[in-house]
Coordinates of C-alpha atoms in Angstrom, one line a residue:
X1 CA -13.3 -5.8 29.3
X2 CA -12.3 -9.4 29.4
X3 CA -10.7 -9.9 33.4
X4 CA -8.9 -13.2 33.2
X5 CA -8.1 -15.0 37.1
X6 CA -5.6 -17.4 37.3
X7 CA -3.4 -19.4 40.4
X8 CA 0.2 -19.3 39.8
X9 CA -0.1 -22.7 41.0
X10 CA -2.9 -23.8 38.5
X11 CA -1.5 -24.8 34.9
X12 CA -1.6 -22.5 32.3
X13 CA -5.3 -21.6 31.0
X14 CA -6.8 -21.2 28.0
X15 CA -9.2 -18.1 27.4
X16 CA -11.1 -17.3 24.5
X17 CA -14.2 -15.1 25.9
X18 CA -17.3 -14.9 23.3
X19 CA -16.8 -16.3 19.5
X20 CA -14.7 -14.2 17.2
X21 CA -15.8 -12.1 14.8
X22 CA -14.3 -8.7 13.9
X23 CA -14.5 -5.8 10.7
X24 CA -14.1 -5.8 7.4
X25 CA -11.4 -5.9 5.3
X26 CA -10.2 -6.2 2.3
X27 CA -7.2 -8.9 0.9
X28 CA -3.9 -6.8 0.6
X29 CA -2.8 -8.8 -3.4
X30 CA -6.9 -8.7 -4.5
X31 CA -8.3 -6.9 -7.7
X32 CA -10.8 -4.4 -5.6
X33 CA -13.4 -2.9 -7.7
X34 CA -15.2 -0.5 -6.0
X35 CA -18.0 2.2 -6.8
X36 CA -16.4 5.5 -5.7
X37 CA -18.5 8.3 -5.4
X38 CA -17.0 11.5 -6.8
X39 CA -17.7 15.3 -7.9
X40 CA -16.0 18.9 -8.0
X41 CA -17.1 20.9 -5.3
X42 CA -20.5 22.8 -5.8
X43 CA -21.0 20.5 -8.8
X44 CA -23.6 17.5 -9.7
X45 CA -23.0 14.9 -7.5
X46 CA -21.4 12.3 -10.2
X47 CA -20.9 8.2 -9.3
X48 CA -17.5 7.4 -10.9
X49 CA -16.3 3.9 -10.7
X50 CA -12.7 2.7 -10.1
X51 CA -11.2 -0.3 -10.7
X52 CA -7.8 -0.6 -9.1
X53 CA -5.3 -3.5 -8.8
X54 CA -3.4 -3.0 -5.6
X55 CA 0.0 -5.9 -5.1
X56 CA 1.3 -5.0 -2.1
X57 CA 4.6 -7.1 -0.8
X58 CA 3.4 -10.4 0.9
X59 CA 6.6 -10.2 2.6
X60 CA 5.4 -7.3 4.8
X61 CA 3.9 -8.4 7.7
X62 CA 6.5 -11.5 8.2
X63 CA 9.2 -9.0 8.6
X64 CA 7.3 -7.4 11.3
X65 CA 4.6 -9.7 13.2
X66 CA 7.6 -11.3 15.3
X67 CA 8.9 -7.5 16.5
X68 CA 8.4 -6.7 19.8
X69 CA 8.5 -3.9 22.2
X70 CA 8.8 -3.6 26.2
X71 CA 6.4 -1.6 28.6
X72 CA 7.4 -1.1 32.3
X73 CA 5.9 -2.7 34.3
X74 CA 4.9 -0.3 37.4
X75 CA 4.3 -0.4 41.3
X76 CA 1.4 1.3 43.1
X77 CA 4.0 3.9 43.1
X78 CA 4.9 4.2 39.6
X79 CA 8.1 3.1 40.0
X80 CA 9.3 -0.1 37.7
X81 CA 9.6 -3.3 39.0
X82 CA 9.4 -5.2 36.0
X83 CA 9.1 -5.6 32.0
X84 CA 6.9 -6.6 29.5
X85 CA 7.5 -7.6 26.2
X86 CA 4.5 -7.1 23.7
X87 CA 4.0 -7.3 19.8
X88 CA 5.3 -4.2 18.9
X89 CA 2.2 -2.0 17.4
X90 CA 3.9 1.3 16.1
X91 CA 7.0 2.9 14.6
X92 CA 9.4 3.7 17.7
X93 CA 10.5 7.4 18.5
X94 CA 13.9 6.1 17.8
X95 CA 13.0 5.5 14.2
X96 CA 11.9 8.6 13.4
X97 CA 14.6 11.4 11.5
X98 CA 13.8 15.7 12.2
X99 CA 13.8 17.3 8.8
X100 CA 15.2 20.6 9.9
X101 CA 15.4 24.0 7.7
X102 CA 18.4 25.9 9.5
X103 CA 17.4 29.5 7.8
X104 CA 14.1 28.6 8.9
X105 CA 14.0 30.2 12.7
X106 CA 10.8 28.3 13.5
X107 CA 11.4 24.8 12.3
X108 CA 15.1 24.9 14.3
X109 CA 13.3 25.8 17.5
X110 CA 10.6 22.9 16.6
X111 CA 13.2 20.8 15.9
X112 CA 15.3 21.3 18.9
X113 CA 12.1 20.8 21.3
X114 CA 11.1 17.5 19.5
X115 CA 14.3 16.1 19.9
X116 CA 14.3 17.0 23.6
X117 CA 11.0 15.9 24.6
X118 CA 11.5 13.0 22.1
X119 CA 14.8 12.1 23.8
X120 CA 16.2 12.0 20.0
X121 CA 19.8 11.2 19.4
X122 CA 21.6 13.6 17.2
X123 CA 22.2 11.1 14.8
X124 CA 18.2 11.6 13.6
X125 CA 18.6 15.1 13.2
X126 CA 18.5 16.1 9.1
X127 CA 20.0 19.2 8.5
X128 CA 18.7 21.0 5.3
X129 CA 19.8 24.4 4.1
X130 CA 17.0 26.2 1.8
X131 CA 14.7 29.6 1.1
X132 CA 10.8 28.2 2.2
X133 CA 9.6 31.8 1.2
X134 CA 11.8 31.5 -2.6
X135 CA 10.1 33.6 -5.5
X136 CA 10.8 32.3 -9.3
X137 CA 11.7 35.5 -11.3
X138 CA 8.8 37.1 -12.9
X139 CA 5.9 35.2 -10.6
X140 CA 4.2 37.0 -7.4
X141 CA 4.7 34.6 -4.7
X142 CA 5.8 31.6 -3.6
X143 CA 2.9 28.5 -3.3
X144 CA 5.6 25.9 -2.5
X145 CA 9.5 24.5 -3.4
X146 CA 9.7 23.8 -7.3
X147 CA 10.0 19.9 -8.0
X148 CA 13.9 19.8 -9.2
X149 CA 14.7 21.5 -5.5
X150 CA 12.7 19.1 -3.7
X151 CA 14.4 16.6 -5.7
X152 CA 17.6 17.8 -4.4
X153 CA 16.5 17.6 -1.0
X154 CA 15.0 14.5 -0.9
X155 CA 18.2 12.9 -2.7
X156 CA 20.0 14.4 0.7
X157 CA 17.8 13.4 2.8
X158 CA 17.8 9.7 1.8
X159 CA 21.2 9.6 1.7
X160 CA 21.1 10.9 5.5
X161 CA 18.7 8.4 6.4
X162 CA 20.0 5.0 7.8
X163 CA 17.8 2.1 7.2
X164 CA 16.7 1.9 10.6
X165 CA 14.8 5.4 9.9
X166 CA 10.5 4.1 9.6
X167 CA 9.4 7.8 8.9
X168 CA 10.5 11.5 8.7
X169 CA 9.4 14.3 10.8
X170 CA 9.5 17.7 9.6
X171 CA 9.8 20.5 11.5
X172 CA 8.7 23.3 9.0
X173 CA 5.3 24.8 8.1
X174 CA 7.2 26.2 4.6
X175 CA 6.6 24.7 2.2
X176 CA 3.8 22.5 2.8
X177 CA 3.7 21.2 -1.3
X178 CA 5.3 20.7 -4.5
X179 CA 5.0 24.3 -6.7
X180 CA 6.6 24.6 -10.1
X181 CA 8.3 27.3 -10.1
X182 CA 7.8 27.3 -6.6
X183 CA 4.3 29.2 -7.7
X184 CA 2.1 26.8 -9.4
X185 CA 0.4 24.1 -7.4
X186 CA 0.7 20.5 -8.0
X187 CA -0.9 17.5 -6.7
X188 CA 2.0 16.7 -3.9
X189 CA 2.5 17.7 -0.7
X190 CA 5.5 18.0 1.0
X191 CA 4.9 14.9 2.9
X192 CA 3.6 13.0 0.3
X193 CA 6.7 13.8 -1.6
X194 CA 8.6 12.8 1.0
X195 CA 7.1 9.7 2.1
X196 CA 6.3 8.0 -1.8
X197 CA 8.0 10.2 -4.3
X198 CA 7.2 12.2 -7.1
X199 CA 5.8 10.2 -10.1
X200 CA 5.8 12.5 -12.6
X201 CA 3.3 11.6 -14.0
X202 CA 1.0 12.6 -11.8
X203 CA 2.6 15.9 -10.9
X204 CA 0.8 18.0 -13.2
X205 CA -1.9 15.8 -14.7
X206 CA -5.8 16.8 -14.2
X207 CA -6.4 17.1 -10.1
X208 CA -9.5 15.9 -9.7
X209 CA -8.6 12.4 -11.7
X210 CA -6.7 9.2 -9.6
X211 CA -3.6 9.5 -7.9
X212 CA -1.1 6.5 -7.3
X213 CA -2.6 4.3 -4.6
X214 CA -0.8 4.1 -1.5
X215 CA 0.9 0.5 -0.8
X216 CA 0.8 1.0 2.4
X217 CA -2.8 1.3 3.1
X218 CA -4.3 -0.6 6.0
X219 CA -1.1 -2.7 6.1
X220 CA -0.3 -4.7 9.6
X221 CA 3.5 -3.2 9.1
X222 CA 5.3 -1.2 11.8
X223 CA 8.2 -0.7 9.7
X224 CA 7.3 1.0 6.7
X225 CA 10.8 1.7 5.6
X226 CA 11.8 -1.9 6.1
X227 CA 8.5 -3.9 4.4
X228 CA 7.2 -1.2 1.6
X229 CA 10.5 1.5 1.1
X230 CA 8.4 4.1 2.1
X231 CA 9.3 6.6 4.8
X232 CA 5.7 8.4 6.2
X233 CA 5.8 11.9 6.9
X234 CA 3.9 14.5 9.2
X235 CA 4.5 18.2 9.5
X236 CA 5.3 19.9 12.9
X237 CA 3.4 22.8 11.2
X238 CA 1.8 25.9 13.1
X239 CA 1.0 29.1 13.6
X240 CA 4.4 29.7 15.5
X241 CA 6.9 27.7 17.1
X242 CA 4.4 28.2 20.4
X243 CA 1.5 26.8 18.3
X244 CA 3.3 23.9 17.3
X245 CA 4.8 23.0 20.9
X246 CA 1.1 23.5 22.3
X247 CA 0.4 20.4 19.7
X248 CA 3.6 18.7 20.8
X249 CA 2.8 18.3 24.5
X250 CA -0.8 17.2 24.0
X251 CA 1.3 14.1 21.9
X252 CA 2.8 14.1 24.8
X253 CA 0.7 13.8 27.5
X254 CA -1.4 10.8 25.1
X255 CA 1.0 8.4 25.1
X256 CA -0.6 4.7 26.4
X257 CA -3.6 6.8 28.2
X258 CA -5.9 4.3 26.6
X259 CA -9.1 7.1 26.3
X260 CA -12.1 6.2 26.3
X261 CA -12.9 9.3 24.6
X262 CA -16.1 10.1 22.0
X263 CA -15.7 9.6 18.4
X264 CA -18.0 11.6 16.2
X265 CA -18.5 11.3 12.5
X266 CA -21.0 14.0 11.2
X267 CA -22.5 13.8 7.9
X268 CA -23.7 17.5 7.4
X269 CA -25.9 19.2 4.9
X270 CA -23.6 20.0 2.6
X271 CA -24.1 16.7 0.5
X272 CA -20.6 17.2 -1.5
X273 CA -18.1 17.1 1.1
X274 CA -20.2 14.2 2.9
X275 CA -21.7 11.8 1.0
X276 CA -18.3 10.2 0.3
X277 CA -17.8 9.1 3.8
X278 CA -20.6 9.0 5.4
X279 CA -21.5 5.1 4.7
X280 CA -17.8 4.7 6.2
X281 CA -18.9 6.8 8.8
X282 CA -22.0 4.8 9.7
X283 CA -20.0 1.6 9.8
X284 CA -17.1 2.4 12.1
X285 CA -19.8 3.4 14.7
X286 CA -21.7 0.4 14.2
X287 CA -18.4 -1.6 14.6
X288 CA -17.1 0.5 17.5
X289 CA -19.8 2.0 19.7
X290 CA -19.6 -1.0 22.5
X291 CA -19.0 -0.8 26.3
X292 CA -15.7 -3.1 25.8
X293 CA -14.5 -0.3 23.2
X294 CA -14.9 3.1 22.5
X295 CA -17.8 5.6 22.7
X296 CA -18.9 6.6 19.1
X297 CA -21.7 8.7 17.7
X298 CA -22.7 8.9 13.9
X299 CA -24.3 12.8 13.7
X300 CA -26.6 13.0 10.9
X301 CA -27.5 16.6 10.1
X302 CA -27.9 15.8 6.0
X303 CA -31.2 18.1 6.4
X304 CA -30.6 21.8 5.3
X305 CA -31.1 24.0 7.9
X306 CA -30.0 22.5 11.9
X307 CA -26.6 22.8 12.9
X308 CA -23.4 20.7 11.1
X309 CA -20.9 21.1 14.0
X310 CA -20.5 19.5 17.5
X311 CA -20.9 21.9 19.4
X312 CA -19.7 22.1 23.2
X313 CA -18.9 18.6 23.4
X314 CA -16.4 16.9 25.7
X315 CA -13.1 14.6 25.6
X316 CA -13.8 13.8 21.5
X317 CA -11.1 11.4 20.5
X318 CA -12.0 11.3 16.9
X319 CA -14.1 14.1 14.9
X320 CA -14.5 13.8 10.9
X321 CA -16.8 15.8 8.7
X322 CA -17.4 17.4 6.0
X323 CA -17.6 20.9 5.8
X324 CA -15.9 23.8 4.0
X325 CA -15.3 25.8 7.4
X326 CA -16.2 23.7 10.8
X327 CA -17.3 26.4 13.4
X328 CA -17.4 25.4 17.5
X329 CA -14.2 24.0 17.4
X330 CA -13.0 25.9 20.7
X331 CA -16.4 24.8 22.5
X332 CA -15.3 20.9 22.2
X333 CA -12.6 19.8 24.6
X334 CA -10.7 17.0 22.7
X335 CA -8.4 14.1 24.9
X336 CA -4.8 13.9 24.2
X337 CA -4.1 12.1 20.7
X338 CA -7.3 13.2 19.1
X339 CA -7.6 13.3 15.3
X340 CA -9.7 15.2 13.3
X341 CA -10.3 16.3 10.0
X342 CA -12.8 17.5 6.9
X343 CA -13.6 16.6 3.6
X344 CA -13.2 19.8 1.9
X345 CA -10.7 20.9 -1.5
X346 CA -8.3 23.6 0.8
X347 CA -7.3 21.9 3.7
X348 CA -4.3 21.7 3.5
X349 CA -3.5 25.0 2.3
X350 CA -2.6 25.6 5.7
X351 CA -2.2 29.4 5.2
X352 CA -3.8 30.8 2.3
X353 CA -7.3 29.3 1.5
X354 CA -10.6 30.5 2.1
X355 CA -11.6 27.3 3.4
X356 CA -11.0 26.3 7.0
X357 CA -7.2 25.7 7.3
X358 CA -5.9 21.9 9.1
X359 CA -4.4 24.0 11.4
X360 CA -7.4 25.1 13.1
X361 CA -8.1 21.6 14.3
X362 CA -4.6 21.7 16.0
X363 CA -5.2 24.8 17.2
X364 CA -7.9 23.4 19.0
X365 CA -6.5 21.0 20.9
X366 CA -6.2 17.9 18.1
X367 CA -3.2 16.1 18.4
X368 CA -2.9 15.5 13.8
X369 CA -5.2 16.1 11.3
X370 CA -5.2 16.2 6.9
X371 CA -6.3 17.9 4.4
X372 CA -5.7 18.8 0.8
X373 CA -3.2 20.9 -1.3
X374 CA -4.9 21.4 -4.4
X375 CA -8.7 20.8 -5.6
X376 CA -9.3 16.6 -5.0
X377 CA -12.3 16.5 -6.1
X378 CA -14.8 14.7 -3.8
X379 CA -13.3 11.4 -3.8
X380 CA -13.1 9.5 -0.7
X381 CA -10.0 7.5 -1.7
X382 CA -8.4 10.8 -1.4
X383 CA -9.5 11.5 2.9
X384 CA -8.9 9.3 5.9
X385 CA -11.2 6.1 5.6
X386 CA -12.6 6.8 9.7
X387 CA -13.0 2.8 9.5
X388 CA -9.1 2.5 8.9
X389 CA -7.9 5.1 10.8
X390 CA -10.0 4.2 14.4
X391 CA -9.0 0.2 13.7
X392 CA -5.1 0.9 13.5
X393 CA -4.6 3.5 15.7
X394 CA -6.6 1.3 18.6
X395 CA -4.0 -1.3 17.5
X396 CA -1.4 1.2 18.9
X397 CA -0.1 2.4 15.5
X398 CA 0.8 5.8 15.4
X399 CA -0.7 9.2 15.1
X400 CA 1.4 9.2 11.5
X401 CA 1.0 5.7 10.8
X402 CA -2.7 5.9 11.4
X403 CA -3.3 8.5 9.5
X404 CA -1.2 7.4 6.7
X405 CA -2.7 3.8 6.1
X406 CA -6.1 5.4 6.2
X407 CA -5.4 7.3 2.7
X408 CA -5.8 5.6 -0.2
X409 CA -4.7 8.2 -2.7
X410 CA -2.4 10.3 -0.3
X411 CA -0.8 12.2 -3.1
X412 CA -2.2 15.4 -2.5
X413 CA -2.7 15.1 1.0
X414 CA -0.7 16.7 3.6
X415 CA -0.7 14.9 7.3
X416 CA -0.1 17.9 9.9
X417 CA 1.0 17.4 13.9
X418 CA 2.3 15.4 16.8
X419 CA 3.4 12.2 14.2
X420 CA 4.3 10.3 17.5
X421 CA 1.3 10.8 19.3
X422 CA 0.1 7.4 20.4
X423 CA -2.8 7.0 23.0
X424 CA -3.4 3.3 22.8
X425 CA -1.7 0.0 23.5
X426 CA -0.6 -1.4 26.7
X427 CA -0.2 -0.6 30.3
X428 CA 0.9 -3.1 33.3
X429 CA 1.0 -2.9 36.9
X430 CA 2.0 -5.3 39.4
X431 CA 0.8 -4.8 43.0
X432 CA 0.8 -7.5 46.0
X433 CA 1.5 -10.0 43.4
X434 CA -0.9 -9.2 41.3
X435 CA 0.2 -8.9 37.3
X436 CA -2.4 -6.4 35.8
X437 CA -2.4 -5.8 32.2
X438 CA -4.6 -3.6 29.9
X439 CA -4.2 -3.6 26.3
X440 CA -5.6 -2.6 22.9
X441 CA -3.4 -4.5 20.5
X442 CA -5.1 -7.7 20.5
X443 CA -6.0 -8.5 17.1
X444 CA -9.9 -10.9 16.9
X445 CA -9.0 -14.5 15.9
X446 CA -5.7 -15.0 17.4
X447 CA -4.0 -16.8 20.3
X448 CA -1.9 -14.7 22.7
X449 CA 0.3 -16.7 24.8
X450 CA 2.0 -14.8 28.4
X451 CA 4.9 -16.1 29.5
X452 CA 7.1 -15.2 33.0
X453 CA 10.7 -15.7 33.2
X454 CA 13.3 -14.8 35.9
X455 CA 15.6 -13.0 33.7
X456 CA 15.3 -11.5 29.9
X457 CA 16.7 -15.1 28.5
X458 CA 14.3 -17.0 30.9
X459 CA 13.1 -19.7 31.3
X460 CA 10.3 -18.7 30.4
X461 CA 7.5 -19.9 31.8
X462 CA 3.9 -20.1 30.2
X463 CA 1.2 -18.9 32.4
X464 CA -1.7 -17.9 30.0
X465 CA -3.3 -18.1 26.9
X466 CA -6.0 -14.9 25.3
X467 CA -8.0 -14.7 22.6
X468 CA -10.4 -12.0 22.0
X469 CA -13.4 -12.1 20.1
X470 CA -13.2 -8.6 18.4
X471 CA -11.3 -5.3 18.5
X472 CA -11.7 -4.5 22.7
X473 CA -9.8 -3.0 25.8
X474 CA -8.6 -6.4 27.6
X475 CA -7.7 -6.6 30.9
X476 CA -5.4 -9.7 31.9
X477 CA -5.3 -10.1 35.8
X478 CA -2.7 -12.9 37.2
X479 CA -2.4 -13.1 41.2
X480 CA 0.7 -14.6 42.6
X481 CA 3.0 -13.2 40.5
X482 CA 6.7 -12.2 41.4
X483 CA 8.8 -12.5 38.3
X484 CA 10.6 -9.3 36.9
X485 CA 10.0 -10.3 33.2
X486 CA 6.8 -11.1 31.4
X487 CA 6.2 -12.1 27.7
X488 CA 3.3 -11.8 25.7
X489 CA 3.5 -13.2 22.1
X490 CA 1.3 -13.7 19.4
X491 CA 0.6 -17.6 19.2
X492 CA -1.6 -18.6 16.5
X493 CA -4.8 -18.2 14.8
X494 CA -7.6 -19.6 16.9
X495 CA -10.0 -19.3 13.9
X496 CA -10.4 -18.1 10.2
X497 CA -10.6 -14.6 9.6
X498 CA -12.1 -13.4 6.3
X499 CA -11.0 -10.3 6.9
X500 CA -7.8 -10.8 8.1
X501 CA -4.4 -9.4 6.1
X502 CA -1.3 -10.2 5.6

């Protein structure tokens, strides 16, 4: 932690504890040409390389980087006594619309109880009107809504959706993807579809090739809608409407906690689903695992034989693998806003596959998770980059946006659970004077300058400058203060940052 002590008296400090460093990155507008190691499942492990080209809008994070957001500001008693303005770091609950299915029974008493606990206005609620369980004459079943059906949905939707509306909810578990003929599989889910599109030509081409990139990847935006005219999307999905509240309160009780919590990345014997990540795996700990940030563990059980799973393990805030069935997931107890998830092909065929279903993890106690609709291939551009998702979610993005900027090649991904679950970003106290702030949203490289004021159009008065040398828990502690409104605003860059985007 970084504990900064300052006189109201004294004139206005500057901080900048350490020398600034930070992770990797790569430049949104850059040709990346990366070696991506790929392979069908229980096949020769194959290197394929990829050369992709990704222009993403350089207007992005201009929109957004001025936003803010408040926090209140509580006493020793929890009541508030004053407010903070921050950088806003995630999509607000206000910006999210409820997909509903009103003959679906289950996703009107999801939707109803997110709205509710959400404190949604009516306004956000999307009524739809369709058969989830439809079966196309002449086929056996239904494997998801037929692609001109969706169509029609989506073109409702949309037109439902105001342009303050960042990303959609939906409250359904049925369907879950994009089935011609509602019976043949493609490579869409439902949120995909919902959140990019359906370019056709991908719909039916060959699953295990590419899939169109995702614009949004590791992007600094908090308004997807507004900087990229995407709309992210995360299934309420579940069991039953009990299972999917279970996962609703646990999103709940995670908001600004600021766990500590244990990440673990496991690379596991089964060399198919984890040799795609587990160099991503290796470097998030390496990057993370510090006393000023979170507690991280890279699990190396590569060698046929011992034990793949974490077993019996306590308050795990992040847990990726890669397994075809993870077993000791009821032995773990997991904080409020965990993620978790597995490199295997069936994932996300949350109710007929005989691989482990994404639901289990929610099941569990896992706040959102992901997995696949149809056969990916191992690909890791196709699962959560662990390096992308810890960074942006300790930024305060998220549970959805996290999750969503951490798949390069979402297509045939579905994102499943609380998509407003968001443990991390700021807290502030002030007690006997003293102004007490804890946050995770300070970006390495970058003055932060805290003003007071004694109303919402001030003066305001500046009283502190922060810097941080790396992604960290900060604590900012001011004596002497009595103001009812505080400000804290990105100033400027304090030194290059070759990782930095836009």
């Amino acid at each position: 932690m970084v504990h900064l002590l300052f006189s109201l008296a004294a004139r206005p400090q500057r901080v900048r504890p350490g020398s600034v460093g930070g992770c990797g990155g790569v430049a949104d507008r850059a040709a990346v040409a990366k070696i991506q190691n790929g392979c069908d499942f229980g096949k020769r492990f194959v290197p394929i390389i990829l050369v992709a080209i990704a222009h993403l809008p350089s207007f992005a994070a201009a929109q957004t980087s001025s936003l803010t957001e408040s926090v209140n500001v509580l006493d020793a008693n929890s009541s508030v006594v004053a407010t903070l303005s921050v950088p806003r770091s995630g999509i607000q609950s206000s910006e999210v619309a409820v997909l509903i299915n009103d003959n679906d029974p289950q996703s009107v008493e999801v939707g109803s109880y997110y709205q509710r606990v959400r404190n949604l206005p009516n306004r956000n609620m999307i009524h739809l009107s369709f058969e989830q369980d439809k079966i196309f004459p002449g086929l056996p079943a239904n494997n998801g809504i037929d692609p001109a059906e969706f169509a029609a949905l989506k073109r409702q939707v949309d037109a439902q959706a105001g342009p303050e509306i960042q990303a959609f909810v939906i409250s359904w578990s049925k369907p879950f993807r994009i089935a011609r003929f509602n019976y043949y599989p493609t490579n869409y889910s439902i949120t995909s579809a919902f959140a990019f599109g359906i370019d056709m030509q991908y719909l039916t081409s060959r699953s295990c090739d590419s899939t169109p990139l995702n614009p949004y990847y590791d992007s600094r935006s908090t308004m997807p809608y507004t900087d990229f005219r995407i709309r992210p999307a995360m299934m309420l999905a579940g069991e039953s409407a009990a299972s999917v509240k279970a996962t609703i309160d646990k999103g709940l009780k995670a908001d600004r906690s600021l766990p500590r919590g244990n990440g673990w990345f496991v690379r596991t014997a089964d060399n198919a689903r984890s040799m795609p990540r587990y160099p991503d795996f290796q470097a998030t700990v390496q990057n993370w695992n510090r006393p000023e940030a979170l507690r991280m563990t890279y699990y190396d059980r590569s060698r046929p034989g011992g034990p793949s799973e974490v077993k019996n393990a306590r308050d795990i805030l992040f847990y990726q693998t890669g397994l075809a069935n993870v077993s000791g997931l009821n032995t773990n107890t997991y904080v409020p806003g965990a993620l978790a998830d597995s490199l295997t092909s069936g994932g996300g065929d949350l109710f007929g596959s005989n691989q482990m279903s994404a639901l289990r993890w929610l099941e569990a106690g896992v706040a959102a998770s992901y997995g696949t609709v149809t056969e990916p291939c191992a690909y890791a551009d196709k699962f959560p980059a662990a390096s992308v998702l810890v960074k942006n979610y300790f930024l305060g993005n998220t549970a959805l946006e996290a999750y969503t900027k951490s798949v390069r090649q979402p297509s045939q991904g579905v994102f499943i659970g609380d998509p407003l679950a968001r443990p991390f970003g700021t807290q502030a106290t002030l007690v006997n004077e003293v102004l007490s702030i804890k946050t995770s949203i300070l970006e390495p490289g970058v003055d932060y300058n805290l003003y007071s004021a004694p109303s919402t159009t001030g003066p305001f008065s500046l009283i502190s400058t922060i810097s941080v040398p790396d992604y960290r828990f900060t604590t900012i502690t001011l004596p002497g203060m009595k103001a009812p409104f505080y400000k804290l605003e990105r100033g400027g860059e304090s030194a290059p940052r070759s990782d930095r985007r836009n």
